Coordinates of C-alpha atoms in Angstrom, one line a residue:
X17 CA 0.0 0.0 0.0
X18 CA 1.1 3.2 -1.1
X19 CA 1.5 5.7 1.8
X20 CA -1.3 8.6 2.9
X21 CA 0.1 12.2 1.3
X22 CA 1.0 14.6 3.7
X23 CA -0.8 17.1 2.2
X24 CA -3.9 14.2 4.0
X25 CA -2.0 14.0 7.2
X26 CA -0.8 17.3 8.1
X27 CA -4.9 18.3 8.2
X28 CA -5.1 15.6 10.8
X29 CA -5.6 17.3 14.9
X30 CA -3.2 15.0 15.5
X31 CA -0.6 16.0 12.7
X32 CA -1.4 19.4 12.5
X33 CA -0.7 20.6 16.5
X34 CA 2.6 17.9 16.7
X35 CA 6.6 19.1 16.3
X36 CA 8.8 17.3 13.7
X37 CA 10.6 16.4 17.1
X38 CA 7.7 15.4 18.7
X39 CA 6.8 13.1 15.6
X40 CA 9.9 11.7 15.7
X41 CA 9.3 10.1 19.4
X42 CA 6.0 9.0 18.6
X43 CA 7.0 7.1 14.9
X44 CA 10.1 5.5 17.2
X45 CA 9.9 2.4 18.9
X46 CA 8.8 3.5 22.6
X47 CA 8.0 -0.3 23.4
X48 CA 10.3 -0.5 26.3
X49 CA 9.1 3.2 27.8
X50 CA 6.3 1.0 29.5
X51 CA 8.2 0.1 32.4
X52 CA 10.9 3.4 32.4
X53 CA 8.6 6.3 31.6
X54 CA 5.2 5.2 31.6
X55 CA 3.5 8.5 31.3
X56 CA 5.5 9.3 28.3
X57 CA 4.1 5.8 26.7
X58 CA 0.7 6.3 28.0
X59 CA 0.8 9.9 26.0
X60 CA 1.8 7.9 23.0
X61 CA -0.5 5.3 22.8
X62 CA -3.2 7.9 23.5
X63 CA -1.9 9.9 20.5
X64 CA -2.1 6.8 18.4
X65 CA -5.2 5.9 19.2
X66 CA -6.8 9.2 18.0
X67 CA -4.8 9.2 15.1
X68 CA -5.9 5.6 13.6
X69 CA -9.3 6.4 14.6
X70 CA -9.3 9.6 12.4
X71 CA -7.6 7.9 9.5
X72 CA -9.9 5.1 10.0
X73 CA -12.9 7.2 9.7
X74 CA -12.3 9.3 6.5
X75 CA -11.1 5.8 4.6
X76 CA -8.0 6.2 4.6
X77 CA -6.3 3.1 5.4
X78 CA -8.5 1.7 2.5
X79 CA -6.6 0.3 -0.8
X80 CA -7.1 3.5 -3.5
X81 CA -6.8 0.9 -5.7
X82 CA -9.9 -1.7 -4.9
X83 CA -13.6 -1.8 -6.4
X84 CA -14.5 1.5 -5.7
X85 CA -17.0 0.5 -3.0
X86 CA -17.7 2.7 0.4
X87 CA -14.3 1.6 2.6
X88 CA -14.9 0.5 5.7
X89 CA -14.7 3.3 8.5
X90 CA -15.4 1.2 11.6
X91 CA -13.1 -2.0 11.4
X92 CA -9.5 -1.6 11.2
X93 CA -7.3 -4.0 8.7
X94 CA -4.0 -4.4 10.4
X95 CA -2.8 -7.1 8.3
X96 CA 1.0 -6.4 8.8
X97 CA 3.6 -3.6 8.0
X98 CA 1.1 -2.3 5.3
X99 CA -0.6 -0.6 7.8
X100 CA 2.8 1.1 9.2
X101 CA 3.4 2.0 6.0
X102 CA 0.6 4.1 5.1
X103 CA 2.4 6.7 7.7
X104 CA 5.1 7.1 6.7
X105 CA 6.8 10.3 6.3
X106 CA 10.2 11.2 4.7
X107 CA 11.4 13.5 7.9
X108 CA 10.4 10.7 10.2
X109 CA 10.4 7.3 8.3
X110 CA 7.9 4.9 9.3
X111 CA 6.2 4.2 13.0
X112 CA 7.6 1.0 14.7
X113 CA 5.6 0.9 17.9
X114 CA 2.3 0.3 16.0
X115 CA 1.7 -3.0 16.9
X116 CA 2.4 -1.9 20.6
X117 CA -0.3 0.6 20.3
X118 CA -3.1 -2.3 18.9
X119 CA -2.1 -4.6 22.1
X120 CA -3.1 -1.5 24.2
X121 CA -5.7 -0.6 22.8
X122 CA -7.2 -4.0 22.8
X123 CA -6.7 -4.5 26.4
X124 CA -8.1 -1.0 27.3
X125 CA -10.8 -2.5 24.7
X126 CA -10.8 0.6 22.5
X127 CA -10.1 -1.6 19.5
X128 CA -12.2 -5.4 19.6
X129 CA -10.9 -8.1 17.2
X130 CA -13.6 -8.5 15.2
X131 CA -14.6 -11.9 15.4
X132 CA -14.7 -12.0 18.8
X133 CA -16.8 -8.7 18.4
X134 CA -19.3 -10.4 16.1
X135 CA -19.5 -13.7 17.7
X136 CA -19.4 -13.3 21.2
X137 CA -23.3 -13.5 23.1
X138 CA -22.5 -11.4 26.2
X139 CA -22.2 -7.6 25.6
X140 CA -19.0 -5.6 25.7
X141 CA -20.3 -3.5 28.4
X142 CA -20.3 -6.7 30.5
X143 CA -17.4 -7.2 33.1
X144 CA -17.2 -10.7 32.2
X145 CA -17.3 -10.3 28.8
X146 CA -13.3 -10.6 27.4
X147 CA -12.7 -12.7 24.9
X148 CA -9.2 -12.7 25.2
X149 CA -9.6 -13.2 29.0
X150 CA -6.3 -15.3 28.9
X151 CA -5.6 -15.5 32.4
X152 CA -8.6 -16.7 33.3
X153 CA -7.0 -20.3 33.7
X154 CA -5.1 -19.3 36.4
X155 CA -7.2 -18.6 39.2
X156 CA -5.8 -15.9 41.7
X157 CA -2.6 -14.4 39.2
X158 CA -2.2 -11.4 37.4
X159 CA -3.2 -10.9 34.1
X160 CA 0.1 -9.7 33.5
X161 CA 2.0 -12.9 34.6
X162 CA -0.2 -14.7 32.6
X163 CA 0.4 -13.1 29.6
X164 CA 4.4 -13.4 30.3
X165 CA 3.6 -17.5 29.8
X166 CA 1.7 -17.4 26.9
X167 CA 4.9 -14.9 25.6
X168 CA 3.0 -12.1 24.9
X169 CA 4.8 -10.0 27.6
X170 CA 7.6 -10.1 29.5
X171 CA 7.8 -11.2 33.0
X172 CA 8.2 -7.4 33.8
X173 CA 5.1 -6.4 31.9
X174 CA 6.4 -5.5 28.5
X175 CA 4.6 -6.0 25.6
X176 CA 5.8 -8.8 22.9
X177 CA 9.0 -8.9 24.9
X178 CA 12.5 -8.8 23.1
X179 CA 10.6 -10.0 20.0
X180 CA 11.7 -7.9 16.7
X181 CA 9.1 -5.9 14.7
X182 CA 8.0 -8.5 12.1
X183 CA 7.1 -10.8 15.0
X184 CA 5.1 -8.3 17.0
X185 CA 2.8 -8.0 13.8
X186 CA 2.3 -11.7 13.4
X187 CA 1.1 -11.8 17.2
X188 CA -1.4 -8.7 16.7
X189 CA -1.9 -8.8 12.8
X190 CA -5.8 -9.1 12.3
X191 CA -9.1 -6.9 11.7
X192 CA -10.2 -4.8 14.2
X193 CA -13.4 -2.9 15.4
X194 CA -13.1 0.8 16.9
X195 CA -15.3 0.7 20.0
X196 CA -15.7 4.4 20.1
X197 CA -16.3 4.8 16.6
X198 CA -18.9 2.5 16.1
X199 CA -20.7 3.7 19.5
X200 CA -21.1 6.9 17.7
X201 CA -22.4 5.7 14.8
X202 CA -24.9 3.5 16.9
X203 CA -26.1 7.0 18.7
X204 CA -26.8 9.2 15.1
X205 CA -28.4 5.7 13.3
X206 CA -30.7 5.9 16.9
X207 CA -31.4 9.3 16.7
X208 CA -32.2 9.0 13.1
X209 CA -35.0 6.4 14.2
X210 CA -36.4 8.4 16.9
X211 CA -37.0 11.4 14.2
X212 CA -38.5 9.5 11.7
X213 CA -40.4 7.1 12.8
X214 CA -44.2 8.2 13.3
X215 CA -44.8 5.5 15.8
X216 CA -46.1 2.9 13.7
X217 CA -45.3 -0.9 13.6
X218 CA -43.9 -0.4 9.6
X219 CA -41.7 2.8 10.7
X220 CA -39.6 0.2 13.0
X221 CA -39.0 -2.8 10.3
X222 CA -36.2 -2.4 7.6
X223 CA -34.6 -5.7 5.5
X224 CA -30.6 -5.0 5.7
X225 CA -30.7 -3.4 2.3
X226 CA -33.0 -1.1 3.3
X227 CA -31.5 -0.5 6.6
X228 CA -28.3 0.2 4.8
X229 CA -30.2 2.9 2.6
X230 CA -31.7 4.3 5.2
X231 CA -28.9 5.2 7.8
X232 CA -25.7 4.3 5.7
X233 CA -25.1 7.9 5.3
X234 CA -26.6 9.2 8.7
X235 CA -23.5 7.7 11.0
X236 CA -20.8 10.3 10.0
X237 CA -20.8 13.6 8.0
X238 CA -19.5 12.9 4.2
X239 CA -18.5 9.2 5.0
X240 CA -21.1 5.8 4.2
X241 CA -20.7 2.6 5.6
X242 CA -19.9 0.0 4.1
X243 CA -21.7 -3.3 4.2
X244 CA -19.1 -4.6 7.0
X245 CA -19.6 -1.9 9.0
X246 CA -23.2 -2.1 8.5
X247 CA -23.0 -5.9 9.6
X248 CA -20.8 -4.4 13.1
X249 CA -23.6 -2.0 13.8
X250 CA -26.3 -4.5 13.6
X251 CA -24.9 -6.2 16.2
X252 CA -23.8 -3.8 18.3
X253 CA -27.1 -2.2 18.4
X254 CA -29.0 -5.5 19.1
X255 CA -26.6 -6.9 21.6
X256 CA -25.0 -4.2 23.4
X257 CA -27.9 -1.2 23.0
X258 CA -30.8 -3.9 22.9
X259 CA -32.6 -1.0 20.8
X260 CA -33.1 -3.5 17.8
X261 CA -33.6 -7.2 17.3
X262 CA -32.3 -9.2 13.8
X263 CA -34.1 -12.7 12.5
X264 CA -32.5 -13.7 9.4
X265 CA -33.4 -10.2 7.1
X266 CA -35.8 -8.6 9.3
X267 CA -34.4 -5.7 11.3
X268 CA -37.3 -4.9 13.9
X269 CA -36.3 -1.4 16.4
X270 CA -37.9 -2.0 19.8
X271 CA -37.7 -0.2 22.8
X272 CA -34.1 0.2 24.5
X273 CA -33.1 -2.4 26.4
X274 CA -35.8 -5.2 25.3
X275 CA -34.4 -6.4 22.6
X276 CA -33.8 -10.1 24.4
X277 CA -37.2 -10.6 24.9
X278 CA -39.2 -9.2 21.7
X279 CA -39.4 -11.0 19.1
X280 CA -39.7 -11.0 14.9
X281 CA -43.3 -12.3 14.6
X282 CA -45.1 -14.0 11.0
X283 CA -46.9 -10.8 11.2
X284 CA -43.9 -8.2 11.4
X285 CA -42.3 -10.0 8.6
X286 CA -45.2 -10.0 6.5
X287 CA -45.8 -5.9 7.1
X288 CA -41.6 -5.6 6.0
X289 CA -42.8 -7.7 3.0
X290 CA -45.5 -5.0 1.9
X291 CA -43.6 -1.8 2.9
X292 CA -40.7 -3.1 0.8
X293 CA -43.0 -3.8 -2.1
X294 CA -44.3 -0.3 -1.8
X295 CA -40.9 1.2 -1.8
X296 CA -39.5 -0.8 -4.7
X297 CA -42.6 -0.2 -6.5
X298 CA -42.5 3.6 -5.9
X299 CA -39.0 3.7 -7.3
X300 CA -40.2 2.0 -10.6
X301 CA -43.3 4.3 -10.6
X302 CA -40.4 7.4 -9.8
X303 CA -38.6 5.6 -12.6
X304 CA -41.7 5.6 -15.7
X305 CA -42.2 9.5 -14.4
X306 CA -38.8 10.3 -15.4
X307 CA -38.8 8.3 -18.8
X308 CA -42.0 10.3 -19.6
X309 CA -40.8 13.5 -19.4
X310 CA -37.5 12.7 -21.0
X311 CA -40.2 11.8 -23.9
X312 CA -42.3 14.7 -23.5
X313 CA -38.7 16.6 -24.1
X314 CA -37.1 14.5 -27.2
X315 CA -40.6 14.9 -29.0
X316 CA -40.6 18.7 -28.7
X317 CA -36.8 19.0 -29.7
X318 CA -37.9 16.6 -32.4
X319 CA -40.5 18.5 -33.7
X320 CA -38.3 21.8 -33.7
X321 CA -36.4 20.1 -36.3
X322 CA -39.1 19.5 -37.8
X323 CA -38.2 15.6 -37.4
X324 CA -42.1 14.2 -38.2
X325 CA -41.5 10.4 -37.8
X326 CA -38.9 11.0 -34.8
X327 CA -41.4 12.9 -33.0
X328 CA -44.3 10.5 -33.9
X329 CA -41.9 7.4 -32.7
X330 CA -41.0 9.4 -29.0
X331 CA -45.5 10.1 -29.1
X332 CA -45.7 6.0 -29.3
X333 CA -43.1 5.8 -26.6
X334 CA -44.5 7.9 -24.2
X335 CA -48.3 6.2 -24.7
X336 CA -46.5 2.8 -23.7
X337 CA -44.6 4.5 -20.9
X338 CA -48.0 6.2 -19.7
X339 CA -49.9 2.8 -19.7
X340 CA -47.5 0.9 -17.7
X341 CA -47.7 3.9 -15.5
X342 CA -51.3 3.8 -15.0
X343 CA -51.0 0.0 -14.1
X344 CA -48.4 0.7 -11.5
X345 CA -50.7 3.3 -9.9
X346 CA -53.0 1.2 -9.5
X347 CA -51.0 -1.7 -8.1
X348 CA -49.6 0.9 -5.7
X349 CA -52.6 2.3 -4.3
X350 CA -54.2 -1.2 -3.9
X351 CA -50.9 -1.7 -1.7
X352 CA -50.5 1.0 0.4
X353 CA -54.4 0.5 1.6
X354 CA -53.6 -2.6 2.3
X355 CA -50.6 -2.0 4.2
X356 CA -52.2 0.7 6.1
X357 CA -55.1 -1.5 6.8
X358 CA -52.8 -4.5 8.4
X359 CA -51.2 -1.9 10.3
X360 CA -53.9 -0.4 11.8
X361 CA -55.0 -3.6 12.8
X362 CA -52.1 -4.4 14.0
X363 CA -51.5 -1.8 16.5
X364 CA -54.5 -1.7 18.0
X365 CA -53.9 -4.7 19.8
X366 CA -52.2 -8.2 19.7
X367 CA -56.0 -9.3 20.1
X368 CA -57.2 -7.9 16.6
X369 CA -54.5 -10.4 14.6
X370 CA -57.8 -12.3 14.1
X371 CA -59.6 -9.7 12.7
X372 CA -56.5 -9.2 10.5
X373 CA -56.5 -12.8 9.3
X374 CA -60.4 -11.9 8.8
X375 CA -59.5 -8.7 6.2
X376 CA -61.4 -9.4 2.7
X377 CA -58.1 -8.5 1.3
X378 CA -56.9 -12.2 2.8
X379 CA -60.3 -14.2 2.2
X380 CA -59.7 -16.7 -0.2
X381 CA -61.9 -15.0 -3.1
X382 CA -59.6 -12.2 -2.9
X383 CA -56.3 -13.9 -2.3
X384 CA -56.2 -14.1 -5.9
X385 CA -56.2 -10.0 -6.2
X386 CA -54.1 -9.6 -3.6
X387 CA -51.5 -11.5 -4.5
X388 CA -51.3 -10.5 -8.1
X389 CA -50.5 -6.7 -7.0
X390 CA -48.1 -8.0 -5.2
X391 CA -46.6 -9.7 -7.9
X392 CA -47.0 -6.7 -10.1
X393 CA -45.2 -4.8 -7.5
X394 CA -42.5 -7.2 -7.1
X395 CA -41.6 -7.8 -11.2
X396 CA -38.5 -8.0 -12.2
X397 CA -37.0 -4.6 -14.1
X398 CA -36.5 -6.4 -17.0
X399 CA -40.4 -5.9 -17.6
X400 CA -40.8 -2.8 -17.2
X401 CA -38.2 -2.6 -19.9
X402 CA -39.7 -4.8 -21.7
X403 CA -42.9 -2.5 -21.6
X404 CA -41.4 0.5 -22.1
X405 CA -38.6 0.0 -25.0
X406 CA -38.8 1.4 -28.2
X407 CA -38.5 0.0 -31.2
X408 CA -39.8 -2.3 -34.2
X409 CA -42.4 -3.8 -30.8
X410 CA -44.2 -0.4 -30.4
X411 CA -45.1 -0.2 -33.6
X412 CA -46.8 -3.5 -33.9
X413 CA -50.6 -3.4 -33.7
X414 CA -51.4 -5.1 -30.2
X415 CA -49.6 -2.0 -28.8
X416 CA -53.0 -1.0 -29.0
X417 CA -52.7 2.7 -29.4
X418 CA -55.0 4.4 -31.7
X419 CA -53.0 5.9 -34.7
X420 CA -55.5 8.8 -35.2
X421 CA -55.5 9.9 -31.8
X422 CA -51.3 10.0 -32.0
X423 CA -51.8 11.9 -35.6
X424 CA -53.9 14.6 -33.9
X425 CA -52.0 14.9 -30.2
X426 CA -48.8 15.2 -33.0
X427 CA -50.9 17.9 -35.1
X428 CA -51.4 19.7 -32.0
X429 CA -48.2 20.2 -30.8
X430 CA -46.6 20.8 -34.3
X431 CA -49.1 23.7 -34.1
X432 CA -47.3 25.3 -31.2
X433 CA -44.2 24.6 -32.3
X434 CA -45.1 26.6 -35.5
X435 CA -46.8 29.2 -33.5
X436 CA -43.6 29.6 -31.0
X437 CA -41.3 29.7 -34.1
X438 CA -43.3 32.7 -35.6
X439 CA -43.5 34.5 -32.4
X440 CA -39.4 34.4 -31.9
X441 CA -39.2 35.3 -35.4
X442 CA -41.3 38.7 -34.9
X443 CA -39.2 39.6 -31.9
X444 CA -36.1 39.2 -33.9
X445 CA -37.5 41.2 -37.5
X446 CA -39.4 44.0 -35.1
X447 CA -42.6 44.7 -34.4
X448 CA -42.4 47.8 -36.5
X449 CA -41.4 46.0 -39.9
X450 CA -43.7 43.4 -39.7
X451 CA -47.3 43.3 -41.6
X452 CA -50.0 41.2 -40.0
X453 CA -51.1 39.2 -43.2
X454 CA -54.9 39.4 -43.8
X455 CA -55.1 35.3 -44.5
X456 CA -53.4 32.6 -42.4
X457 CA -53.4 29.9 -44.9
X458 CA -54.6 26.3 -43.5
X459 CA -52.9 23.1 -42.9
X460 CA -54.5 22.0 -46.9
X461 CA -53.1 25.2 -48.5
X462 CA -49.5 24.9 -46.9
X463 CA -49.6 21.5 -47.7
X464 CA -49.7 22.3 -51.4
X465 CA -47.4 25.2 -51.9
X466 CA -44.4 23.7 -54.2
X467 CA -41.7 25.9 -51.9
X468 CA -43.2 23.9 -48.5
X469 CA -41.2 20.8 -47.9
X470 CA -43.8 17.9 -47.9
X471 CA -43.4 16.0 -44.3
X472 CA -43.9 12.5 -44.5
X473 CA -46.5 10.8 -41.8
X474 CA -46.6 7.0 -40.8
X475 CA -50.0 6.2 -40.0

């Protein structure tokens, strides 16, 4: 990995208030200054910790060469002298004591290895939660002495020992989650919820794609998550906040603290199922809009060029584009009444579920109806694609659109595109050398004048 520019660094709190003196202790290796000058190491692991944390959260320790997908802001990837390399700085070289800094940080549990973080059941709040409790086999001696056996430390408490650099970075080389990173992110994505959410049952379900649309970009100012730091937030939030609970891909927000005992219900799941449908619908329906009036626009640019067939090709385009619309309405309306309906319901009282089961929209002579809108509102893009493409298809008769209707909408508009043209025309020439002409000739008459250009029409 190429290094961060220090053009990047040097705007850094960290960088930015620090002497090339200074900078020089901190990129040495102060391993040893536990035991001799702990205050001065203390300072310097402090002054790391910020540091990765900032880097961290702006992307930086990212590869500027990978996919081009969101880094990740809340899991660090300290996968060996790569990561000391990205800090390195031709007045000071490269830190050494990085791998120092990740041991203390992970046993003040500011950084969590991540699979201990995503796998563990007791919360990181817990005082017997520590995955790495590695003394806990020997009953009434210090952590520290137990370390010193397993060769982490020293016997007098130094980390890694005498051990050179490349062996300190096989013994802490891993991925790692910033504790105080993603406890902010947990607090916005919360506060987020609490602003939006309207109080009913729907407001509090999300799948994890659209949890990830929804608060991605809500965590931190000008920074998304990324889908691994969207998985680390789930569970922080259901485990250590209790504010949310996660079966499978339903994401269900309960009140704080009582996420152990609520559960995802056959109900809550079908309600995400609906509200999902609406949205994905609404973005097709969002998505016809747009195609329309990109129509609406090629056929009046057409016609200004006096572009006949073009314009009359765009006209066809648009009447397919506005049918499939109309459909989509429909299916969309027929949904959100029955979403609000179940919801309703719902609320009221875990008593009314059989009066939801009891809806006519469930009955079986309306099963039918109900579940073709849902299929309509679930179809793949490719038919809406289908439906809406232009081409040798819309001109085919069991489009269905009645070629005299198109020939007059077309006549209409080529009307005020005339009209428009004659108007700019006048305020180019001047009012003043103008003569109103006693006789507009018709549509018949302009057609036969030999110096008109004759247009041709496809009927």
């Amino acid at each position: 990995m190429s290094s961060i520019p220090l053009s990047q660094l040097t705007t850094l709190p960290t960088y930015n208030s620090t002497t090339t003196s200074r900078l020089k202790s901190l990129y040495s290796d102060f391993t040893f200054q536990k035991q001799s000058n702990p205050t001065s190491y203390t300072s310097n692991v402090e002054w790391w910790r910020h540091t990765l944390e900032a880097v961290l959260l702006r992307g930086w320790l990212s590869d500027p060469h990978g996919s081009g997908a969101a880094p990740d802001r809340l899991v660090m990837h300290a996968q060996g002298v790569g990561l000391a390399d990205r800090f390195r700085m031709e007045s000071v070289g490269k830190p050494l004591s990085i791998p120092t800094v990740i041991f203390e940080l992970c046993n003040s549990k500011a950084l969590i290895p991540l699979s201990d973080f995503l796998y563990a059941s007791r919360s990181i709040y817990d005082p017997g939660w520590l995955p790495y409790r590695i003394a806990s086999f020997v009953v009434g001696k210090p952590l520290w002495w137990a370390l010193g056996q397993l060769g982490i430390v020293d016997s007098h408490g130094t980390a890694f020992g005498d051990s050179g650099t490349a062996e300190r970075w096989k013994k802490v080389r891993g991925d790692y989650v910033a504790v105080s990173l993603i406890e902010a992110a947990a607090d916005r994505i919360v506060d987020r919820q609490r602003q939006k959410s309207t109080g009913q049952v729907a407001d509090s379900l999300y799948s994890v794609e659209s949890f990830r649309a929804e608060f991605a970009d809500c965590a931190f100012e000008n920074a998304t998550l990324s889908g691994l730091d969207i998985k680390v937030v789930l569970k922080y939030l259901e485990r250590d906040k209790g504010v949310l609970v996660v079966r499978g891909e339903v994401i269900k927000f309960v009140d704080e603290g009582t996420a152990q005992t609520t559960e995802v219900t056959a109900v809550d799941s079908g309600i995400l199922a609906l509200k999902s449908s609406v949205e994905k619908l609404q973005a097709h329906i969002d998505g016809l809009q747009h195609r329309i009036d990109q129509h609406t626009q090629q056929i009046s640019n057409a016609l200004r060029q006096k572009r006949k067939e073009t314009a009359l090709t765009y006209l066809r385009a648009r009447k397919q584009l506005e049918e499939v619309l109309k459909k989509r309405l429909g299916s969309l309306e027929l949904l959100q009444s029955t979403l609000l309906r179940i919801m309703q319901l719902y609320e009221s009282s875990t008593a009314t579920l059989r009066e939801i089961l009891a809806h006519p929209l469930l009955q079986r002579e309306k099963i039918d109806e109900t579940m073709d809108a849902m299929a309509a509102a679930n179809a793949d893009a490719r038919e809406v694609d289908d439906a809406i493409q232009m081409g040798a298809e819309m001109a085919q008769a069991e489009t269905a659109v009645d070629d005299s209707e198109l020939e007059a909408e077309l006549e209409a508009l080529v009307k005020e595109v005339e009209l428009e043209r004659t108007q700019a025309q006048r305020d180019q020439l001047g009012a003043d050398e103008l003569r109103t002409p006693m006789h507009t000739p018709s549509s018949a008459e302009a057609s036969m004048s030999p110096d008109r250009e004759k247009v041709p029409v496809a009927l």
